[in-house]
Coordinates of C-alpha atoms and ligand atoms in Angstrom, one line a residue:
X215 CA 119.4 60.5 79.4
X216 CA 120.8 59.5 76.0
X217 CA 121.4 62.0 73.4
X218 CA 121.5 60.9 69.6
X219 CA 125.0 59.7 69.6
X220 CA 123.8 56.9 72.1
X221 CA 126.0 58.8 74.3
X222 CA 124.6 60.2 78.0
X223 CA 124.5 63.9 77.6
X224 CA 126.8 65.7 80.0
X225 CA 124.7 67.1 83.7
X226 CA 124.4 70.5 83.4
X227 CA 126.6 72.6 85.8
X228 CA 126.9 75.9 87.1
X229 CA 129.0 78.8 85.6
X230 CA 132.5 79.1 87.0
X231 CA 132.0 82.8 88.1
X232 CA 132.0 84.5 91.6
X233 CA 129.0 83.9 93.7
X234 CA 127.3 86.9 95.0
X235 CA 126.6 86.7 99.1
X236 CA 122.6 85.4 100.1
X237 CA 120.2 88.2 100.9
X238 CA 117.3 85.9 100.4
X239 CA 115.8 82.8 101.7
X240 CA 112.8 81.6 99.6
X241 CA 110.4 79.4 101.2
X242 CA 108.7 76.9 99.2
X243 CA 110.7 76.1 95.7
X244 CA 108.5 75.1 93.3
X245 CA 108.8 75.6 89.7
X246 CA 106.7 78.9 89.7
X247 CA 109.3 80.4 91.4
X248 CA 112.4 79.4 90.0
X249 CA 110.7 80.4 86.4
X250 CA 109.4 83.9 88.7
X251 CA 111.0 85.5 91.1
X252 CA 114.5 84.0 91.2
X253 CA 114.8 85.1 87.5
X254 CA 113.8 88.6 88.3
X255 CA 116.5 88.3 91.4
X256 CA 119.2 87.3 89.1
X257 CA 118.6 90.3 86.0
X258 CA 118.7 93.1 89.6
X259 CA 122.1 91.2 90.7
X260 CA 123.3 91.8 86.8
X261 CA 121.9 94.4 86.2
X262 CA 122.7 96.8 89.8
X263 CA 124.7 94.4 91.8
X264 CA 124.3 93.5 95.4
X265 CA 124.4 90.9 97.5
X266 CA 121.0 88.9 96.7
X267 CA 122.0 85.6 96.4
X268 CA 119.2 82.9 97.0
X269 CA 119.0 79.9 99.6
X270 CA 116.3 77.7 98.8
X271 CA 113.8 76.0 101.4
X272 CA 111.4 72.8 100.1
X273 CA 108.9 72.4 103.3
X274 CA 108.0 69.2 102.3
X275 CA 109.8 66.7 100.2
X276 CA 113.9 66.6 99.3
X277 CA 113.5 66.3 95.0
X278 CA 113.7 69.8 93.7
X279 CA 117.1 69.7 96.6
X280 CA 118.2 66.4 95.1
X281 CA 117.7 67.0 91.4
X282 CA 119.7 70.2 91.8
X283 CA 122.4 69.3 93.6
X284 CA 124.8 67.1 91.3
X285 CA 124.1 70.7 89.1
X286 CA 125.2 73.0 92.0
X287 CA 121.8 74.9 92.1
X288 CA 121.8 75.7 88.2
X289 CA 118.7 75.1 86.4
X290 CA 117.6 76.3 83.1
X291 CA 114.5 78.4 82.2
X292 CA 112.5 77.7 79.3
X293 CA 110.3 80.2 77.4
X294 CA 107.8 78.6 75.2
X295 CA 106.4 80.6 72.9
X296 CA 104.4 79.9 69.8
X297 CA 107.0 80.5 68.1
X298 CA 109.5 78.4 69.7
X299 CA 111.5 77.9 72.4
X300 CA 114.2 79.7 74.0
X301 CA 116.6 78.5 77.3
X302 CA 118.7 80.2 79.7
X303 CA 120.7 79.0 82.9
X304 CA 119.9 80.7 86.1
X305 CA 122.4 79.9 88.9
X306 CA 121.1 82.6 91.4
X307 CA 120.3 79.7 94.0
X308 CA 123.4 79.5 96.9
X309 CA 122.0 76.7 98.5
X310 CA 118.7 74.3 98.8
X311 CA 117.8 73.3 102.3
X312 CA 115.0 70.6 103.2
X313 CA 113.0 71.8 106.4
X314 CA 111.8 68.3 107.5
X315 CA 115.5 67.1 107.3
X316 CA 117.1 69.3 109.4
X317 CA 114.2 72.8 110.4
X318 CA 117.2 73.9 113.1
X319 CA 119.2 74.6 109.5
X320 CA 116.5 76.9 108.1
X321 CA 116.1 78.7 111.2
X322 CA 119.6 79.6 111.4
X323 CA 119.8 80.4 107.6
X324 CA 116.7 83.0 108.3
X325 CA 118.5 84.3 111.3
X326 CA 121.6 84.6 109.8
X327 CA 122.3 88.9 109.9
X328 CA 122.6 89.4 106.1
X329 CA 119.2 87.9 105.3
X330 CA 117.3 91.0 104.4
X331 CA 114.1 88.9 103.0
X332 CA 112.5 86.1 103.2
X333 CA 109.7 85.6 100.5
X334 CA 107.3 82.6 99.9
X335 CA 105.4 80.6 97.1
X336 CA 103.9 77.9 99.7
X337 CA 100.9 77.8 97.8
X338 CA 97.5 79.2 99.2
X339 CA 97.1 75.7 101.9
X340 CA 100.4 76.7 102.6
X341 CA 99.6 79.4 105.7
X342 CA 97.4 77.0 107.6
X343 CA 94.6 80.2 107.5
X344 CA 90.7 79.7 107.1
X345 CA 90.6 80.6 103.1
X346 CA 86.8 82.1 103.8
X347 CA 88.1 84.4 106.3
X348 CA 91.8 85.2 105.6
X349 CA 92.7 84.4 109.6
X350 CA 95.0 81.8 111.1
X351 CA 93.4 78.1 111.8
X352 CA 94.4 77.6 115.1
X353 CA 93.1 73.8 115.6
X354 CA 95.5 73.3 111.6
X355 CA 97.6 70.6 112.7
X356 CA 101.0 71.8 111.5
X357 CA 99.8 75.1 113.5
X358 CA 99.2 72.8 116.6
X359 CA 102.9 71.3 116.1
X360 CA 104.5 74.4 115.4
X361 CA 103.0 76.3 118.8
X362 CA 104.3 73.6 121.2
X363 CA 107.4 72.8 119.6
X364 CA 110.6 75.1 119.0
X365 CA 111.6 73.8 115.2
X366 CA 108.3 74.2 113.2
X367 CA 106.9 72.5 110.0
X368 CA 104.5 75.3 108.5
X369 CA 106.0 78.5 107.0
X370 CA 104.3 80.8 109.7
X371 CA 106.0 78.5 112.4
X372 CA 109.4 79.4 110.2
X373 CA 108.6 82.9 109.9
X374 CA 107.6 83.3 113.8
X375 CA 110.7 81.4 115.0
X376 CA 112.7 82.7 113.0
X377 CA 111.8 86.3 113.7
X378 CA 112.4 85.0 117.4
X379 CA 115.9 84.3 116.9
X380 CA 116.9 87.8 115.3
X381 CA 115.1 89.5 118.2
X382 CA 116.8 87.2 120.9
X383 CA 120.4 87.9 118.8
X384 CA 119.5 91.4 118.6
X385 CA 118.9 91.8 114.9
X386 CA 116.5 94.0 112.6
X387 CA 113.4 91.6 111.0
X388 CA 113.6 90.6 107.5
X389 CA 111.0 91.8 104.9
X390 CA 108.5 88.7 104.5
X391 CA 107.6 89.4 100.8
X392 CA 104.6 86.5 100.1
X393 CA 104.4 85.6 96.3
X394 CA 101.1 83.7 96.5
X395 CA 98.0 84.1 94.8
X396 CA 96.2 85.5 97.9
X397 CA 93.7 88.1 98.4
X398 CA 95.8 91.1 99.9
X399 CA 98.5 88.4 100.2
X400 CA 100.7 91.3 102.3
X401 CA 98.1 91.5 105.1
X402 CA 97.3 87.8 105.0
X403 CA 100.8 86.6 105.9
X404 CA 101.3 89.5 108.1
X405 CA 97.7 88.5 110.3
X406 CA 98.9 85.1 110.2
X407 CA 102.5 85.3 111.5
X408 CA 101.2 88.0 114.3
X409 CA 98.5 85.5 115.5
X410 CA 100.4 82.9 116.0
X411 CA 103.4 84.9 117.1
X412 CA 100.4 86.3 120.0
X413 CA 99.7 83.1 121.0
X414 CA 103.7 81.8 121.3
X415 CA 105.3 85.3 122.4
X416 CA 102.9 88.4 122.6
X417 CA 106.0 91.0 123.6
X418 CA 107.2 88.8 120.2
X419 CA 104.1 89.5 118.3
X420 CA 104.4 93.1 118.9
X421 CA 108.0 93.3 118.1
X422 CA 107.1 91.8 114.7
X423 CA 104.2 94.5 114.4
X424 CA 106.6 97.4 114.8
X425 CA 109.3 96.4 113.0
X426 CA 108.6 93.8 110.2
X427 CA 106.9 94.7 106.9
X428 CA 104.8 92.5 104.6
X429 CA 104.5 94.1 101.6
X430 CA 101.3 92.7 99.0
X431 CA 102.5 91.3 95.5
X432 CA 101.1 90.7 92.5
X433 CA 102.4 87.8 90.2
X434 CA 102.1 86.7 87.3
X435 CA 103.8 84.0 84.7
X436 CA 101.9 80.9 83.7
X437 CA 104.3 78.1 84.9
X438 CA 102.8 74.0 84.2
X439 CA 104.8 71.7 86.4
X440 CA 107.6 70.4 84.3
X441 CA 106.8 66.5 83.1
X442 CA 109.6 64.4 81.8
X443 CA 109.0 65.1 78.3
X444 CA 110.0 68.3 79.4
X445 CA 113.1 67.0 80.9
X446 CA 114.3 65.1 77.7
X447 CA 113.2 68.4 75.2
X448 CA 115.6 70.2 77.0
X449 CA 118.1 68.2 76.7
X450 CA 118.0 68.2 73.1
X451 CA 117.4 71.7 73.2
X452 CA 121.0 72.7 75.0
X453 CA 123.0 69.3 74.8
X454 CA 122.7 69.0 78.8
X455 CA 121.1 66.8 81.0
X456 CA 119.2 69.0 83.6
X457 CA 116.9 67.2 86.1
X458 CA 114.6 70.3 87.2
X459 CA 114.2 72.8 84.5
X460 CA 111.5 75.0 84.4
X461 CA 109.2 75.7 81.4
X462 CA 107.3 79.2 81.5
X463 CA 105.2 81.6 79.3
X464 CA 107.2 84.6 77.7
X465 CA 104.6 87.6 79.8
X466 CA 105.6 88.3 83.3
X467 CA 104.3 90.6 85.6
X468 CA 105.5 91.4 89.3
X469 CA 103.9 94.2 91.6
X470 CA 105.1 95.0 94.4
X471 CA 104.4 97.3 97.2
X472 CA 107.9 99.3 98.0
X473 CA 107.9 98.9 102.1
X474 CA 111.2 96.2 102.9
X475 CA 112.9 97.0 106.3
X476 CA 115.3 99.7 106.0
X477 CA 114.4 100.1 102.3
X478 CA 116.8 96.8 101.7
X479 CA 115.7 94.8 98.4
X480 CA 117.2 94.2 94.7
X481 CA 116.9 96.6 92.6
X482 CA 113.5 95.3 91.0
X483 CA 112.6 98.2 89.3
X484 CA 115.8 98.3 87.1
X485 CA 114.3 95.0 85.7
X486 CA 110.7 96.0 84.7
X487 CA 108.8 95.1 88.0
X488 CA 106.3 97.6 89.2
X489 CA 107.2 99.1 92.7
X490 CA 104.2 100.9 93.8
X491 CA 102.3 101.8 96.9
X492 CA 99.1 99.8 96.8
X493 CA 99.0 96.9 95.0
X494 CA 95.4 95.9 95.6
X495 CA 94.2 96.8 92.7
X496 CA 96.7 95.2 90.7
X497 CA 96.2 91.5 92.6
X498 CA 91.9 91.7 92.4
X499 CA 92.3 92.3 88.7
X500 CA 94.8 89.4 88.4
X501 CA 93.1 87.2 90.8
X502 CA 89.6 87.8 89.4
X503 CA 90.4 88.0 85.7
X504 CA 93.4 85.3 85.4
X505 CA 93.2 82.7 88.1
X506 CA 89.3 83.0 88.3
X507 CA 89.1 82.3 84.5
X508 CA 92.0 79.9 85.3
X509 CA 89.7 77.9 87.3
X510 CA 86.4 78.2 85.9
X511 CA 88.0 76.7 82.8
X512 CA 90.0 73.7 84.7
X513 CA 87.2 72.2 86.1
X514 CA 84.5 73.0 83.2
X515 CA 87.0 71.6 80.7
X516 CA 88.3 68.7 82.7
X517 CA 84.8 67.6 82.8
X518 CA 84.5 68.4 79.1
X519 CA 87.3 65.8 78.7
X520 CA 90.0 68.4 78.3
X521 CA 93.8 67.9 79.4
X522 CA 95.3 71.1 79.0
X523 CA 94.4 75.0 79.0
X524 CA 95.0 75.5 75.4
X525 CA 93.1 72.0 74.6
X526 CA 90.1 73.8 76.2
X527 CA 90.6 77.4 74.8
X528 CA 90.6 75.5 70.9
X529 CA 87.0 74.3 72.1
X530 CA 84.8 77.3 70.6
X531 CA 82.1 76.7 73.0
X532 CA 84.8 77.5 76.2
X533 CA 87.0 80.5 74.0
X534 CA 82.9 82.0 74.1
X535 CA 82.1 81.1 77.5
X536 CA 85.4 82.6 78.9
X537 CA 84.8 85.9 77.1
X538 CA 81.0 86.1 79.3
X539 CA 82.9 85.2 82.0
X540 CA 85.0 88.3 81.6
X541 CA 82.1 90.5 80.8
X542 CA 80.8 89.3 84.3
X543 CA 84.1 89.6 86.0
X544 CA 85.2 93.2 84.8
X545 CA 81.9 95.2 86.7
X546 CA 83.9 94.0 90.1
X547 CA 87.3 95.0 89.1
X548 CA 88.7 98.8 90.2
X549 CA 90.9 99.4 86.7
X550 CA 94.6 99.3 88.1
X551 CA 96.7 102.6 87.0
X552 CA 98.1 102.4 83.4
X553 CA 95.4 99.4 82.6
X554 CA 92.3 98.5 80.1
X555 CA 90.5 96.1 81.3
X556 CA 89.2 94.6 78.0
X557 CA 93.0 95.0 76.8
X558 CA 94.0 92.6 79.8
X559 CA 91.2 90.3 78.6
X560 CA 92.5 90.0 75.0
X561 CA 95.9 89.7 76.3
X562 CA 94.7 86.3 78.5
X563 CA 93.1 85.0 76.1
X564 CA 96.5 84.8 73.9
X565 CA 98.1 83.8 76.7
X566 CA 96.0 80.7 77.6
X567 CA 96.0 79.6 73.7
X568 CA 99.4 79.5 73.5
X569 CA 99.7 76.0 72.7
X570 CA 103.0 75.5 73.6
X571 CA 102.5 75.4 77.3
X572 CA 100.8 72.4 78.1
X573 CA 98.8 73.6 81.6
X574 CA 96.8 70.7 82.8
X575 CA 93.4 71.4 84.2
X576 CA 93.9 69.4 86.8
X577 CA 96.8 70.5 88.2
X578 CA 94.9 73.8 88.3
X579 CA 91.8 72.3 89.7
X580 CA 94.0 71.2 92.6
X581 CA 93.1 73.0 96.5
X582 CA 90.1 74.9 94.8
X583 CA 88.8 75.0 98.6
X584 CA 91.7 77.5 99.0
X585 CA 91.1 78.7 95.6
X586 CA 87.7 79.4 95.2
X587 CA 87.4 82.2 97.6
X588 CA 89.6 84.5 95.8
X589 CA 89.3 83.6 92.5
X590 CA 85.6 83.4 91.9
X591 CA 83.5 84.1 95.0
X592 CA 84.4 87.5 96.0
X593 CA 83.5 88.7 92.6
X594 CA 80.2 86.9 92.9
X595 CA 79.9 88.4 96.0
X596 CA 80.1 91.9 94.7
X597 CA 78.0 91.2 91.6
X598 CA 75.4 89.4 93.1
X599 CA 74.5 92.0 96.1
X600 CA 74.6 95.1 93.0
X601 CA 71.8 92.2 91.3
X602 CA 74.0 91.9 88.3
X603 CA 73.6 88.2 87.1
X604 CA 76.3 86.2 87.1
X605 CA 75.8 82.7 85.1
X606 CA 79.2 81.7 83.8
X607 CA 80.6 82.3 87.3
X608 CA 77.4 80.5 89.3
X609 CA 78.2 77.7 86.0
X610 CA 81.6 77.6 87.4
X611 CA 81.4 77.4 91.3
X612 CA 78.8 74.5 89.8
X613 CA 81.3 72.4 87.8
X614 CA 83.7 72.6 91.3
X615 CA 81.4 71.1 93.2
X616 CA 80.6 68.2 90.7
X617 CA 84.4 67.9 90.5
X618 CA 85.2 67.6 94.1
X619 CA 82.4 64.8 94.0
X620 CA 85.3 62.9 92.4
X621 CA 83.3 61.3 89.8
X622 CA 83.6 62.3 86.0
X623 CA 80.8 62.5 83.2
X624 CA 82.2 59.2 82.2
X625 CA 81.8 57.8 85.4
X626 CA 85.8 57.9 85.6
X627 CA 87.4 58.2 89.4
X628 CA 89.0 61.7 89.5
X629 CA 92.2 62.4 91.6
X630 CA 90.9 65.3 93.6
X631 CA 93.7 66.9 95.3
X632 CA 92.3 69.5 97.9
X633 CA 93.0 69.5 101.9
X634 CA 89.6 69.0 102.3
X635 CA 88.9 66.6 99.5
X636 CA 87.9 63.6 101.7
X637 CA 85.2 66.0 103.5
X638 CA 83.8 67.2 100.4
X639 CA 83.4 64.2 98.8
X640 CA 81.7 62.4 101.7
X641 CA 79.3 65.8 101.6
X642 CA 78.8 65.0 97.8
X643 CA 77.7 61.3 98.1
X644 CA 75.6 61.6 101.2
X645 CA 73.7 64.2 98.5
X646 CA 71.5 62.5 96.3
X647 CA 70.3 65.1 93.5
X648 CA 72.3 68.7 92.1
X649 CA 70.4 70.4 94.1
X650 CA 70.7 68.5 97.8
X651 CA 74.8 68.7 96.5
X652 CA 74.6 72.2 96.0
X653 CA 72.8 72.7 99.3
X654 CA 75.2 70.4 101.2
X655 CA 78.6 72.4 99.7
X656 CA 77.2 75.9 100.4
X657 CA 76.9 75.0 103.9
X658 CA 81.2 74.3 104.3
X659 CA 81.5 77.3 105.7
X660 CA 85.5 77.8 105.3
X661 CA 84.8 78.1 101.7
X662 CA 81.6 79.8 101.6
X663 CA 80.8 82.9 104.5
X664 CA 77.1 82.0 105.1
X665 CA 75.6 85.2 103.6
X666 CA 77.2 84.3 100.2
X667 CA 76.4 81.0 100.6
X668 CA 72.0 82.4 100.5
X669 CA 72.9 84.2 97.5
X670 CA 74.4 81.6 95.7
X671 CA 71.3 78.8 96.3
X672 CA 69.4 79.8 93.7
X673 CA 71.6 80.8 90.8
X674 CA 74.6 78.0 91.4
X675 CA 71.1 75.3 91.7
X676 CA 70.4 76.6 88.4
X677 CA 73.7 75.8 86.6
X678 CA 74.3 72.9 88.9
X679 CA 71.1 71.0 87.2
X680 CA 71.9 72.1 84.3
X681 CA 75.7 70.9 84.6
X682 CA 74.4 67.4 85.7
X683 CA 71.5 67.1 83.4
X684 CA 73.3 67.7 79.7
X685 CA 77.4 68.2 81.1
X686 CA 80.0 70.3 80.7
X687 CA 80.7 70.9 77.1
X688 CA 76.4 71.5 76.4
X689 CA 76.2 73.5 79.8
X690 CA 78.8 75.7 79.0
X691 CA 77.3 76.2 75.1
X692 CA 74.0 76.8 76.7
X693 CA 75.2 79.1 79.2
X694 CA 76.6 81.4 76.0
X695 CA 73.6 80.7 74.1
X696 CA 72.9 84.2 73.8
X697 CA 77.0 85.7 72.6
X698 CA 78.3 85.3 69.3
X699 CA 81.6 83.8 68.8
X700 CA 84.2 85.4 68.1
X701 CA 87.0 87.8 69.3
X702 CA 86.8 89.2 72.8
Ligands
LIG1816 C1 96.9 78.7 88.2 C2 98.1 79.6 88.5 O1 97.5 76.6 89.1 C3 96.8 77.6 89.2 O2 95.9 77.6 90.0 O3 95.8 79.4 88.1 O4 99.2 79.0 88.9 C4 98.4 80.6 87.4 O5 99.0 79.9 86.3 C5 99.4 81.7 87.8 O6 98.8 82.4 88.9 C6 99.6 82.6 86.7 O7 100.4 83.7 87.1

């Protein structure tokens, strides 16, 4: 890294002060974390004190551990607003461990008696469940690994042995606080981790039951996976070479249910996050308005040639399309206490404009099999039994399945990440027309529960023919046909 002098700018390091002790292990370090949660983590430990330090866990691969090290754990957090940017160096992180490399480690760092939590940002694949129903996937391979063998690969194999070793050393359970964009993520994690802890150790599953908590989340900061550019800007931005920074939206939200073992947690509220008592509310609005939006406009615009979020929201065609889509949305959402709805509409629309976060649409595109469910069909579900009409969505769920076909409208390959992306594109070519497609992909049940799939044959045929017969950027104008443009 070369700064203007010709001279390699200095690696950034971490601030000579003491280190607080580790309260947390985080499972799964991805950017969206380190720009989320650890940040909130860090302003409670200035802000109240305590010991909350973080250790790290990347389930999969070593870089985020080897970029960091050589900084001792500091990183720095950008905020990009339109109006510029501003940077900030977060040494809350104690330690980074890599599961794969050494599991027995992570184990005893989750066992270890002053861990109070562990949370989670695995992403939705991440807890091996069946996304249609919520449950464990027993036959998931990593689920088949982890129930034979005592140092797991899957974070509910980590959670369950872990939890193993504090009751065999006679400890309390930590809190498992799950940070993913998951229907009633609280209650998912806590079905998953008991049904596989049933089928290692029942006297262990019950233990858990008792004595562990789960408490439901709802998060929120638009987070793009930092790019290289990225890496260089910040360098010229603070003079030091950092290898993982991580480049964020100013808004943040955090809800969180307040039930942590023996009350133990940071002081979160001291730093604006919402501790309530029920946080469903909170996550369907999120889920359906945000990330369902999120999606309908990754794959609509990536087929209408788009590379970014904001690229797409400049189109006028998709800023009208995503205001029906609201309109359709908000008849399914229970209004969270202290919210308006079309208020929380106007505010995502800034948000995904802002054109200085560059949020590809196909890195949000990615896993829509684990996606879908949450994001887009259970609100079609609702709307569609009350008879309301739901185009934009059925427009949406449409321009997924011509996605995950892996073909664009230019006849271009596309790089469909998904678990299941080699099953739904052989379902797609074996399909000849929209409609034999559409029929084919209603029938993977682990995205689509049957009864929904009935509902959705006539309506997602309809967009689907219309998606293939004029594309993306025509559909979506027709589909809006009837709206004016304009603000929300
Ligand atoms: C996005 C989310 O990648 C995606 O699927 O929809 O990561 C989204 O940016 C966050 O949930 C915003 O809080």
């Amino acid at each position: 890294m070369l700064m203007e002098a010709g001279l390699p700018a200095d690696r950034l390091t971490r601030s000579p002060a003491p280190r607080s002790g580790v309260g947390i292990i985080h499972l799964g370090l991805g950017a969206f974390y380190r720009a989320f949660g650890a940040i909130y983590v860090d302003e409670a430990m200035a802000a109240k004190g305590g010991d909350w330090g973080i250790i790290g866990v990347s389930l999969k691969s070593p870089t985020t551990r080897d970029a960091l090290a050589p900084q001792d754990w500091a990183y720095t957090s950008v905020t990009l607003s339109p109006e510029g940017e501003q940077t900030k160096v977060i040494d809350v992180l104690q330690d980074v461990l890599v599961a794969p490399e050494n599991p027995a480690a992570v184990i005893a760092a989750m066992a270890d008696a002053a861990v109070k939590i562990v949370s989670l940002t695995v992403t939705e694949k991440g807890y091996c469940h069946n996304p249609a129903t919520g449950a464990l996937n027993p036959d998931h391979p990593d689920i088949q690994h982890d129930l034979v063998n005592a140092l797991p690969v899957s974070a509910p194999g980590f959670l369950v042995r872990a939890l193993a070793a504090r009751r065999a050393a006679g400890l309390a359970p930590f809190t498992i606080l799950t940070c993913d964009n998951l229907p009633e993520n609280g209650k998912l994690v806590r079905g998953v981790v008991l049904q596989l802890a049933r089928l290692i150790d029942p006297a262990l599953a019950d233990w858990i039951a008792e004595n562990a908590r789960f408490p439901a989340t709802m998060v929120d900061r638009i987070t793009p996976a930092t790019t290289d550019a990225n890496i260089a800007r910040v360098t010229e931005l603070t003079g030091k070479y950092d290898a993982a920074p991580v480049l964020h939206e100013p808004f943040r939200q955090w809800v969180i249910e307040d039930d942590f073992v023996g009350g133990l947690r940071p002081d979160f509220a001291s730093v604006g996050v919402q501790m309530v008592q029920d946080v469903t509310a909170f996550e369907h609005m999120k889920l359906r308005m945000l990330n369902g939006t999120h999606s309908s406009l990754a794959y609509l615009g990536y087929l209408a040639g788009h590379e970014t979020i904001a690229d797409t929201m400049a189109n006028p065609a998709f800023s009208t399309f995503v205001e029906q889509l609201w309109d359709e949305i908000m008849p399914a959402v229970a209004t969270p206490p202290g919210v308006n709805l079309p208020d929380y509409a106007r505010a995502l629309k800034a948000r995904y404009a802002n054109p200085a976060i560059r949020h590809r649409t196909w890195q949000i595109a990615m896993d829509g099999s684990q996606k879908l469910p949450q994001r887009l069909l259970g609100t079609l579900a609702q709307n569609l039994q009350a008879g309301r009409a739901c185009p934009g969505l059925c427009l949406a769920v449409a321009a997924w399945m011509r996605y995950v076909g892996g073909v664009d409208e230019a006849g271009n390959p596309i790089d469909v990440k998904d678990p299941l992306a080699e099953k739904l594109r052989t379902i797609s070519a074996a399909a000849s027309t929209p409609t034999e497609k559409v029929a084919a992909l209603l029938a993977v049940d682990e995205v689509f529960p049957p009864a929904l799939a009935d509902r959705l044959r006539t309506p997602v045929t309809a967009a689907a023919s219309l998606l293939w017969a004029v594309g993306a950027q025509a559909a979506v104008a027709k589909t809006t046909a009837s709206r004016q443009t304009g603000g929300a």
